[in-house]
PDB file of C-alpha atoms in Angstrom:
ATOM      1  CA  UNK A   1      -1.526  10.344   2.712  1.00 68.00           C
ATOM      2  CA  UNK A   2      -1.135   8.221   5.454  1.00 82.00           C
ATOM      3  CA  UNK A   3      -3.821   8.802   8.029  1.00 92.00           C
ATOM      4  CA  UNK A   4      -2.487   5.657  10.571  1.00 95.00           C
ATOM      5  CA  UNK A   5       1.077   5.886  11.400  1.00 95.00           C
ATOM      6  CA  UNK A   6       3.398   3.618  13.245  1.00 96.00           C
ATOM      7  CA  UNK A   7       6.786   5.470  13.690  1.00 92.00           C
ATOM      8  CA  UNK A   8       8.846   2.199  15.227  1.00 94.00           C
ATOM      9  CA  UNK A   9       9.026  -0.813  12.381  1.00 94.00           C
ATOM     10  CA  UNK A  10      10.156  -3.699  15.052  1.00 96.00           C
ATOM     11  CA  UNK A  11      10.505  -3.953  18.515  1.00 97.00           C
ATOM     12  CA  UNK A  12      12.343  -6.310  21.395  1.00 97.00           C
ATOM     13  CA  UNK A  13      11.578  -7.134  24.198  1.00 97.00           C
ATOM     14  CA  UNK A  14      12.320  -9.865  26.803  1.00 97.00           C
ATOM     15  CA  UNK A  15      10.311 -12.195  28.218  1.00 97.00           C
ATOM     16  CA  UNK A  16       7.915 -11.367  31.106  1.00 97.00           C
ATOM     17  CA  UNK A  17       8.486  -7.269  30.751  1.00 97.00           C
ATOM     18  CA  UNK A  18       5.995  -4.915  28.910  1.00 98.00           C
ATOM     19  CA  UNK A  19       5.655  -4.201  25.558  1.00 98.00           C
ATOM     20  CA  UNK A  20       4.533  -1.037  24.062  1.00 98.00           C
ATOM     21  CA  UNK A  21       3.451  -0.418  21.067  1.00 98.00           C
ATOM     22  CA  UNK A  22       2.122   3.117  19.408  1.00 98.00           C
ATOM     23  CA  UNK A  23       0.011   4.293  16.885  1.00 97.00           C
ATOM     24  CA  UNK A  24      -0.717   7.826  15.589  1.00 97.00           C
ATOM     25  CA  UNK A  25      -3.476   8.983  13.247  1.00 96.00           C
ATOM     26  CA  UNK A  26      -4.172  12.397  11.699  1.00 95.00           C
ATOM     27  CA  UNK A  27      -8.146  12.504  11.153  1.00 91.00           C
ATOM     28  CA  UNK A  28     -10.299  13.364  13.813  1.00 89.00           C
ATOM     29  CA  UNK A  29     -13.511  11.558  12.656  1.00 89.00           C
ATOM     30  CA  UNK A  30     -11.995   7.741  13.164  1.00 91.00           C
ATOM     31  CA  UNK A  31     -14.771   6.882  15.847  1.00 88.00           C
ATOM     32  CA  UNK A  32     -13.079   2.840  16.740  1.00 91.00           C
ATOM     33  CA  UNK A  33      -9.434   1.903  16.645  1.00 94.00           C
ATOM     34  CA  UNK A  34      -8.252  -1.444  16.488  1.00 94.00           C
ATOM     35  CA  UNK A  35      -5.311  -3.530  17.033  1.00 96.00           C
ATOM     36  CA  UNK A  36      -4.313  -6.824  14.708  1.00 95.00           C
ATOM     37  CA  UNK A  37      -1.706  -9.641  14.855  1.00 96.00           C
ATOM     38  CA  UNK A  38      -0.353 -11.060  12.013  1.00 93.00           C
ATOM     39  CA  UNK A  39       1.724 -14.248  11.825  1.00 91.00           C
ATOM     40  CA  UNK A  40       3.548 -14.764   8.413  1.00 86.00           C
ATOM     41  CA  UNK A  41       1.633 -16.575   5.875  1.00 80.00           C
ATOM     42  CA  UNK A  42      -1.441 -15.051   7.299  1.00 85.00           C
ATOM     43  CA  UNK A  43      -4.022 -12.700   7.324  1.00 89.00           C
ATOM     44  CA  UNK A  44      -4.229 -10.158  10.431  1.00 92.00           C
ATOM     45  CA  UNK A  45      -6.126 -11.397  13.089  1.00 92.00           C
ATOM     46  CA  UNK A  46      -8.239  -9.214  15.455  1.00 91.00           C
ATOM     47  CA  UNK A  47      -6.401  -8.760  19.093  1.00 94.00           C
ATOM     48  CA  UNK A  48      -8.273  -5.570  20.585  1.00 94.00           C
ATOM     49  CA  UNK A  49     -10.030  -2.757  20.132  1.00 93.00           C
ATOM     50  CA  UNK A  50     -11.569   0.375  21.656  1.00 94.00           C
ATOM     51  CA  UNK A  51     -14.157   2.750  20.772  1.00 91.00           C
ATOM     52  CA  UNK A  52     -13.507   6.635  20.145  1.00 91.00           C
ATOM     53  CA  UNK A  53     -15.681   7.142  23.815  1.00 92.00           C
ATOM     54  CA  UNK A  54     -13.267   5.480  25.922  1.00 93.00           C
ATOM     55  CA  UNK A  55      -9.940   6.082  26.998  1.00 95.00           C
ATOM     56  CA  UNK A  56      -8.725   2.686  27.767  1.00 96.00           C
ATOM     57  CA  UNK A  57      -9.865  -1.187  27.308  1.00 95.00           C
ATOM     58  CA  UNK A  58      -8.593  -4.147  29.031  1.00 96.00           C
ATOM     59  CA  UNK A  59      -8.592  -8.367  27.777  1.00 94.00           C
ATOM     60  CA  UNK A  60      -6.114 -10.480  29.792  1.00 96.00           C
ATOM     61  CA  UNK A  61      -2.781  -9.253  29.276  1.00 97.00           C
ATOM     62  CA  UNK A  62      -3.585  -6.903  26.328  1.00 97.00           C
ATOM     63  CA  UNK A  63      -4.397  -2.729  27.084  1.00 98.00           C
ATOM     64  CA  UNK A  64      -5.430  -0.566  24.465  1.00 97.00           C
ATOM     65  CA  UNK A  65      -5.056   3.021  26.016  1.00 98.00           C
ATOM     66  CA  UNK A  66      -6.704   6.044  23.375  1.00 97.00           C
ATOM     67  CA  UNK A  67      -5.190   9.830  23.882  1.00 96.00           C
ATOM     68  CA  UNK A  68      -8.207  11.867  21.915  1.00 94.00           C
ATOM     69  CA  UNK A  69      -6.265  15.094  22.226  1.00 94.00           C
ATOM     70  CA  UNK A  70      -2.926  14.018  21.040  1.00 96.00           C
ATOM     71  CA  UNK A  71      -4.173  11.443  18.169  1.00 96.00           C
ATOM     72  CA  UNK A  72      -2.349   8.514  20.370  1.00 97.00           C
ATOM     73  CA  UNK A  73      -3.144   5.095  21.111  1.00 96.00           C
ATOM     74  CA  UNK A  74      -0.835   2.287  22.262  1.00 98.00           C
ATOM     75  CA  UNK A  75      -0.617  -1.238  22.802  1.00 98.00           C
ATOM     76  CA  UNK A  76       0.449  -2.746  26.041  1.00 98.00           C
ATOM     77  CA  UNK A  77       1.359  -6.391  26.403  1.00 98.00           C
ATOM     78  CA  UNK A  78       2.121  -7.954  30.020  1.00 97.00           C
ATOM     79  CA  UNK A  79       4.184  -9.908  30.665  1.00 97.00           C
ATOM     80  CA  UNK A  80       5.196 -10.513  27.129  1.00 98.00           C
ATOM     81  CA  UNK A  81       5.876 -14.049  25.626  1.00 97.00           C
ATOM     82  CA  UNK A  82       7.420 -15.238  23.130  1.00 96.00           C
ATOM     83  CA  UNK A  83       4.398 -16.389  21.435  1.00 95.00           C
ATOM     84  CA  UNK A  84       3.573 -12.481  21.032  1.00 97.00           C
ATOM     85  CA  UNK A  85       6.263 -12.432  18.614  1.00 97.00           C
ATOM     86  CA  UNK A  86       4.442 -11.323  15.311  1.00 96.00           C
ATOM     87  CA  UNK A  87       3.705  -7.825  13.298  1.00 96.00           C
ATOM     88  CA  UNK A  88       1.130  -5.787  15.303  1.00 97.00           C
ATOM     89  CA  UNK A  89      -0.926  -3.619  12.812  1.00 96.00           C
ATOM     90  CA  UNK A  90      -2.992  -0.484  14.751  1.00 96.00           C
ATOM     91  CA  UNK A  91      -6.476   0.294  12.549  1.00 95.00           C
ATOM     92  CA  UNK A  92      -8.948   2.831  12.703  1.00 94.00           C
ATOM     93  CA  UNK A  93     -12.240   2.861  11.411  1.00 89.00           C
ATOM     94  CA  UNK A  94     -14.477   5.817  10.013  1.00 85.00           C
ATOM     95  CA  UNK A  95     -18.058   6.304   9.992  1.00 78.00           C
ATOM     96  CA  UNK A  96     -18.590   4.804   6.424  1.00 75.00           C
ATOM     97  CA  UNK A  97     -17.273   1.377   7.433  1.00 74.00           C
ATOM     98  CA  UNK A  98     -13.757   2.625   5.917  1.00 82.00           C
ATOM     99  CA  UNK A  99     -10.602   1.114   7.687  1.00 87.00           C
ATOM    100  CA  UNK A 100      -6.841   2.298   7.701  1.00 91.00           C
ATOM    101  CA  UNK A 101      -4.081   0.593   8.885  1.00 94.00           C
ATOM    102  CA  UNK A 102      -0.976   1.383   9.847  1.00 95.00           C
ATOM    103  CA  UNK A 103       2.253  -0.026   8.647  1.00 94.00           C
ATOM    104  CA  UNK A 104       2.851  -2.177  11.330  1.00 95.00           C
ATOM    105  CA  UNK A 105       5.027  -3.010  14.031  1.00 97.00           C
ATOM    106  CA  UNK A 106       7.237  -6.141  14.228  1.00 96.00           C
ATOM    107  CA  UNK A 107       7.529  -7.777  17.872  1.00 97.00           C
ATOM    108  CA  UNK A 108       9.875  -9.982  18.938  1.00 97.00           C
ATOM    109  CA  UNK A 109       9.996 -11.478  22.608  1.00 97.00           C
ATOM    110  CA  UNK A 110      13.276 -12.673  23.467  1.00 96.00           C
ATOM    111  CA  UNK A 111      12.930 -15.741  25.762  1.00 94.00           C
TER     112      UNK A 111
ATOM    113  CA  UNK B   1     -13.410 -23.628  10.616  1.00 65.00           C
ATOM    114  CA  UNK B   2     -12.125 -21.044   8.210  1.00 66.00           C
ATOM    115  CA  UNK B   3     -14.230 -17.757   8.033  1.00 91.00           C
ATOM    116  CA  UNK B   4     -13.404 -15.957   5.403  1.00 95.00           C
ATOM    117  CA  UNK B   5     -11.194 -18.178   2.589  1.00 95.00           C
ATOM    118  CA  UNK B   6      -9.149 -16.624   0.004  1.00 96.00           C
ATOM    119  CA  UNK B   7      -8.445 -18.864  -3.157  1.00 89.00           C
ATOM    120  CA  UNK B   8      -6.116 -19.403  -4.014  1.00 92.00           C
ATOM    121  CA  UNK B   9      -3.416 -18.418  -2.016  1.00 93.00           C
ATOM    122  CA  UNK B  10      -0.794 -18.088  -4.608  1.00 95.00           C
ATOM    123  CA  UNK B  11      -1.181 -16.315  -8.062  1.00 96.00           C
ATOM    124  CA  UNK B  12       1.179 -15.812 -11.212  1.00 96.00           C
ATOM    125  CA  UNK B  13      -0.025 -14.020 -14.135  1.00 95.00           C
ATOM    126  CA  UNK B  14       1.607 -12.411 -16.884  1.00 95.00           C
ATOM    127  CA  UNK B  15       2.115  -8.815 -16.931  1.00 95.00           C
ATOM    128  CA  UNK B  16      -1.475  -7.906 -19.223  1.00 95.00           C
ATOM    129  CA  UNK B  17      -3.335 -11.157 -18.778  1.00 96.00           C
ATOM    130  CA  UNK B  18      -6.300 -10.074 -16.372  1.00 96.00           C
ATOM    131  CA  UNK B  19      -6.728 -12.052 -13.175  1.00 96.00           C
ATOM    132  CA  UNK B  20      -9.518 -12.956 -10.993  1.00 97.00           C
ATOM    133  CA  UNK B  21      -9.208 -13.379  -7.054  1.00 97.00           C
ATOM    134  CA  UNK B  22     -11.664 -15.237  -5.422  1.00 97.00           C
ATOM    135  CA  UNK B  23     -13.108 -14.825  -1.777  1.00 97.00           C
ATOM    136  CA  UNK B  24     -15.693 -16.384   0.148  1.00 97.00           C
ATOM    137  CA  UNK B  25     -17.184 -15.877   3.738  1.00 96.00           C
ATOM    138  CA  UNK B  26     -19.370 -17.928   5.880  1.00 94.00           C
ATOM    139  CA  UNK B  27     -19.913 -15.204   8.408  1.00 91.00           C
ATOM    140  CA  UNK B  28     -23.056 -14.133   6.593  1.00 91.00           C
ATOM    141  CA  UNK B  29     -21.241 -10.704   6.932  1.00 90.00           C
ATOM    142  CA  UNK B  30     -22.731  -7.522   5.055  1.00 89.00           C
ATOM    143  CA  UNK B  31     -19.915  -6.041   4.389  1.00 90.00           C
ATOM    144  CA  UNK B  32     -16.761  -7.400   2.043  1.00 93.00           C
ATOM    145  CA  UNK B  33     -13.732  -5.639   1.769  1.00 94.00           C
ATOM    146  CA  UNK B  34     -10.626  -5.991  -0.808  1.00 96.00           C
ATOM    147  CA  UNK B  35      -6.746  -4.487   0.345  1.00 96.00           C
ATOM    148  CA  UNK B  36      -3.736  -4.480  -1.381  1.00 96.00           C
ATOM    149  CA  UNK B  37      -0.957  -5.434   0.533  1.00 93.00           C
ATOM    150  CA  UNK B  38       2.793  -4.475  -0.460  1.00 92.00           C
ATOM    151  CA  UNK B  39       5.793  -5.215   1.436  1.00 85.00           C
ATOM    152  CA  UNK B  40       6.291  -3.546   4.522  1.00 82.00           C
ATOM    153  CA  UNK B  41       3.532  -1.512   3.690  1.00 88.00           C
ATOM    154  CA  UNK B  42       0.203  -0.727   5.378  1.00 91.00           C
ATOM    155  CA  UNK B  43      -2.555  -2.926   4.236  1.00 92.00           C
ATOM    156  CA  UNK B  44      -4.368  -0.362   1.620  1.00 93.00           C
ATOM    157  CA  UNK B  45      -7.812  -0.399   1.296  1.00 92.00           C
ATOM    158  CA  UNK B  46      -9.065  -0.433  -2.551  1.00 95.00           C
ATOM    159  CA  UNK B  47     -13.035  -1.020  -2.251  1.00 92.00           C
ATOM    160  CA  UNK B  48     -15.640  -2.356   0.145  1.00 91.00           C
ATOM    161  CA  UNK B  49     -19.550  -3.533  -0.483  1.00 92.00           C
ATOM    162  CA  UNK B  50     -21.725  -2.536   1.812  1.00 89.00           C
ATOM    163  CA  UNK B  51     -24.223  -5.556   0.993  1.00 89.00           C
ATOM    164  CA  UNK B  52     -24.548  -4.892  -2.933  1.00 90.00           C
ATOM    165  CA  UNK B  53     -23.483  -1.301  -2.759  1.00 90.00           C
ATOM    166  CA  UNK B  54     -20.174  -0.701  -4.160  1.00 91.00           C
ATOM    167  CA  UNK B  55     -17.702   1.490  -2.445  1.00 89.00           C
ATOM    168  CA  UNK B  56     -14.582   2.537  -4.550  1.00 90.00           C
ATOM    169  CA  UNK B  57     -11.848   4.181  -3.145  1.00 88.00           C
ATOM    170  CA  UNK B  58     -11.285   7.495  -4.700  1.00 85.00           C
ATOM    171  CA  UNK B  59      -7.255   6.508  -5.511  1.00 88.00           C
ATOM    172  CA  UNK B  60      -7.950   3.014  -6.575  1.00 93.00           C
ATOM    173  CA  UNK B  61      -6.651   2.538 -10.277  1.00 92.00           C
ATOM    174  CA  UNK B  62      -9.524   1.679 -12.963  1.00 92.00           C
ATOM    175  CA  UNK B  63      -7.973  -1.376 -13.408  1.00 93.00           C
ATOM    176  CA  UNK B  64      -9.548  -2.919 -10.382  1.00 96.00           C
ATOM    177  CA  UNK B  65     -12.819  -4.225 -10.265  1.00 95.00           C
ATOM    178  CA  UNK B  66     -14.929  -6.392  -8.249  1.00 96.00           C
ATOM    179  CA  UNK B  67     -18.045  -8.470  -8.185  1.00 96.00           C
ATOM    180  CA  UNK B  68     -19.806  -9.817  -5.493  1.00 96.00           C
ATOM    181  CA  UNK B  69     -22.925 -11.985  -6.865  1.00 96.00           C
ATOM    182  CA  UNK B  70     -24.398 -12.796  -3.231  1.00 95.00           C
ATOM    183  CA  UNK B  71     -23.548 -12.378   0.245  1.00 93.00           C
ATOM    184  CA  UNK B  72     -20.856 -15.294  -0.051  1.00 96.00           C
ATOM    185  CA  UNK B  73     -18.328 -14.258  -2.524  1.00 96.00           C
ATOM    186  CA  UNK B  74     -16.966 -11.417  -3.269  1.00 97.00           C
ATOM    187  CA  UNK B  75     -14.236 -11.316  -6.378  1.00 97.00           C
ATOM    188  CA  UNK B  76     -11.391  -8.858  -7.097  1.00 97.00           C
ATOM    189  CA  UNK B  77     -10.969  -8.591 -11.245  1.00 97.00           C
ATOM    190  CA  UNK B  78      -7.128  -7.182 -12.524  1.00 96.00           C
ATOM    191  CA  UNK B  79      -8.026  -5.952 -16.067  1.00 95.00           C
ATOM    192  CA  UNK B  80      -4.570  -5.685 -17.396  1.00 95.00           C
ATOM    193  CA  UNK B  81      -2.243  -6.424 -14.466  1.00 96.00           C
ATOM    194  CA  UNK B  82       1.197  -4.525 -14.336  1.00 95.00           C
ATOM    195  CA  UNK B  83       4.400  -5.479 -12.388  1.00 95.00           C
ATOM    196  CA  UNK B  84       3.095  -2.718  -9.738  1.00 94.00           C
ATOM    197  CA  UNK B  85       0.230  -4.899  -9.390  1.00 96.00           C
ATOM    198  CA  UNK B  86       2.646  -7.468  -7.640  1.00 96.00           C
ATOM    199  CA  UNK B  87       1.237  -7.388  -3.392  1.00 96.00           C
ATOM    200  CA  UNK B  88      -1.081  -9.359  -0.950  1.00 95.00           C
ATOM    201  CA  UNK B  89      -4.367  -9.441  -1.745  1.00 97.00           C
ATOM    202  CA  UNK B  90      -6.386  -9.539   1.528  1.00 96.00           C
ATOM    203  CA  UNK B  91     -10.467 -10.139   1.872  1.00 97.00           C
ATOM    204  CA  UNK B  92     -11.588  -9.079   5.034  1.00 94.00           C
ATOM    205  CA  UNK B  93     -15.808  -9.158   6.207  1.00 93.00           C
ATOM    206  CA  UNK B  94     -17.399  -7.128   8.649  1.00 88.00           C
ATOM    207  CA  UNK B  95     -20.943  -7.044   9.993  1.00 84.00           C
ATOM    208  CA  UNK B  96     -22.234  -3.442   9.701  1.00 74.00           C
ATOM    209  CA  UNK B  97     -22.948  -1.450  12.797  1.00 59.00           C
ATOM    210  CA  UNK B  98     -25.466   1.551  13.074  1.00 55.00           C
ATOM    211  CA  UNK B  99     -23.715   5.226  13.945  1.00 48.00           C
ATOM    212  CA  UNK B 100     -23.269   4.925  17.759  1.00 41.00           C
ATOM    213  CA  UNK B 101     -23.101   0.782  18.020  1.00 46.00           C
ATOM    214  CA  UNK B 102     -19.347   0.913  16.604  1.00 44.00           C
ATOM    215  CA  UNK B 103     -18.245  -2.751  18.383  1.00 51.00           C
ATOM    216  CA  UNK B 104     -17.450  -5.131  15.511  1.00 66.00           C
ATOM    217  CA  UNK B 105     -13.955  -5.931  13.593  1.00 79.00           C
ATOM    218  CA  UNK B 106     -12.887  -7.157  10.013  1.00 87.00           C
ATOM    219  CA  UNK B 107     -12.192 -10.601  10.018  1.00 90.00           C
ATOM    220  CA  UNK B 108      -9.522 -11.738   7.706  1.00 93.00           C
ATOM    221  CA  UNK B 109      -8.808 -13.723   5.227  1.00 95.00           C
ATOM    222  CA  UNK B 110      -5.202 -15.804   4.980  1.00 93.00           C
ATOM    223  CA  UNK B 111      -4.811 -13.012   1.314  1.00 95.00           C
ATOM    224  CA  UNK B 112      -3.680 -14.711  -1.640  1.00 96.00           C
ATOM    225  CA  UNK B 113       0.093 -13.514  -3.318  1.00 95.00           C
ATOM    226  CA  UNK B 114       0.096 -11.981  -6.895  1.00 96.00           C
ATOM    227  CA  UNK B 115       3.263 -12.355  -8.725  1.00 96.00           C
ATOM    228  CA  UNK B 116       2.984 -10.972 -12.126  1.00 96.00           C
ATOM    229  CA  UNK B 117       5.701 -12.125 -14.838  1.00 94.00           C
TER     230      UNK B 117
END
């Protein structure tokens, strides 16, 4: 039962537009979602993240936005670059320090 | 500096022959967690310690076990590893936040690849 779901596998975009990238999850009671990076060879790296209260945080060229009604957050990069190329896993965290990731999203930025 | 280190990074056992990842953390992080990794998969979470306390996940086979002696190490134990066994091992740390302070991440570790034979 997958509780963290990310419907789109990969992902291209050119160089300097915005990328978007979604998440949905199923259980109500996730109180702080997160967003990772993961270059091959390595383990996921924190990129952003956002408590259940808010609707939207901001660092550089990286928004989290949080939909609490529809289950929906989503990743926006601008202006993309082609260092941003890697697999973007979405998270979300429960009250009893449990975590559940998504499958993940693979970016590429075409230069 | 590395923060949380996974040895070793590569691992072939035989299909049976139990197995012993290793992790270590110099976060001074309460809280250790162990996923399984399999391709194109979610990372999936198998158990966590909450300092010494011992979280299992409810669908996590009774073949995996873990140890974690002091706030340092943490160590995932395969009993009798099967070719299903095969995935990413990833060790990720977190430091525990009260109901209401939810603001910190897991930090990851690079996970170490089990082939089993």
């Amino acid at each position: 039962d997958q509780q963290v779901k990310q419907n789109s596998p990969s992902l291209s975009v050119q160089e300097g537009r915005i990328s978007i990238l979604n998440c949905d999850y199923t259980n109500s009671m996730f109180d702080y979602f997160l967003w990772y990076k993961k270059y091959p060879a390595e383990g996921p790296t924190f990129l952003i993240s956002i408590s259940s209260i808010k609707d939207k945080n901001e660092d550089g060229r990286f928004t989290v936005f949080l939909n609490k009604s529809a289950k929906h957050l989503s990743l926006h990069i601008v202006p993309s670059q082609p260092g941003d190329s890697a697999v973007y896993f979405c998270a979300a965290r429960n009250t009893g320090n449990q975590f559940y990731f998504g499958t993940g999203t693979s970016l590429t930025v075409i230069p | 500096d590395a923060m949380v280190i996974q040895n070793p990074r590569y691992q072939v056992t035989q299909f049976g022959k139990p197995v012993t990842l290793s992790c270590s953390q110099t976060l001074n992080h309460n809280v250790m967690y162990w996923y399984q990794q399999k391709s194109s998969q979610a990372p999936k979470l198998l158990f966590h310690y909450y300092d010494k306390d011992f979280n299992n996940e409810a669908d996590t086979p009774d073949n995996f076990q873990s140890r974690r002696p002091n706030t340092s190490f943490c160590f995932l134990d395969i009993r009798s590893p099967g070719l299903g066994d095969a995935a990413m091992y990833l060790c990720a740390t977190s430091r525990d936040t009260l109901a209401g302070a939810a603001t910190d991440t897991q930090y990851f570790g690079p996970g170490t690849r089990l082939t089993v034979l």
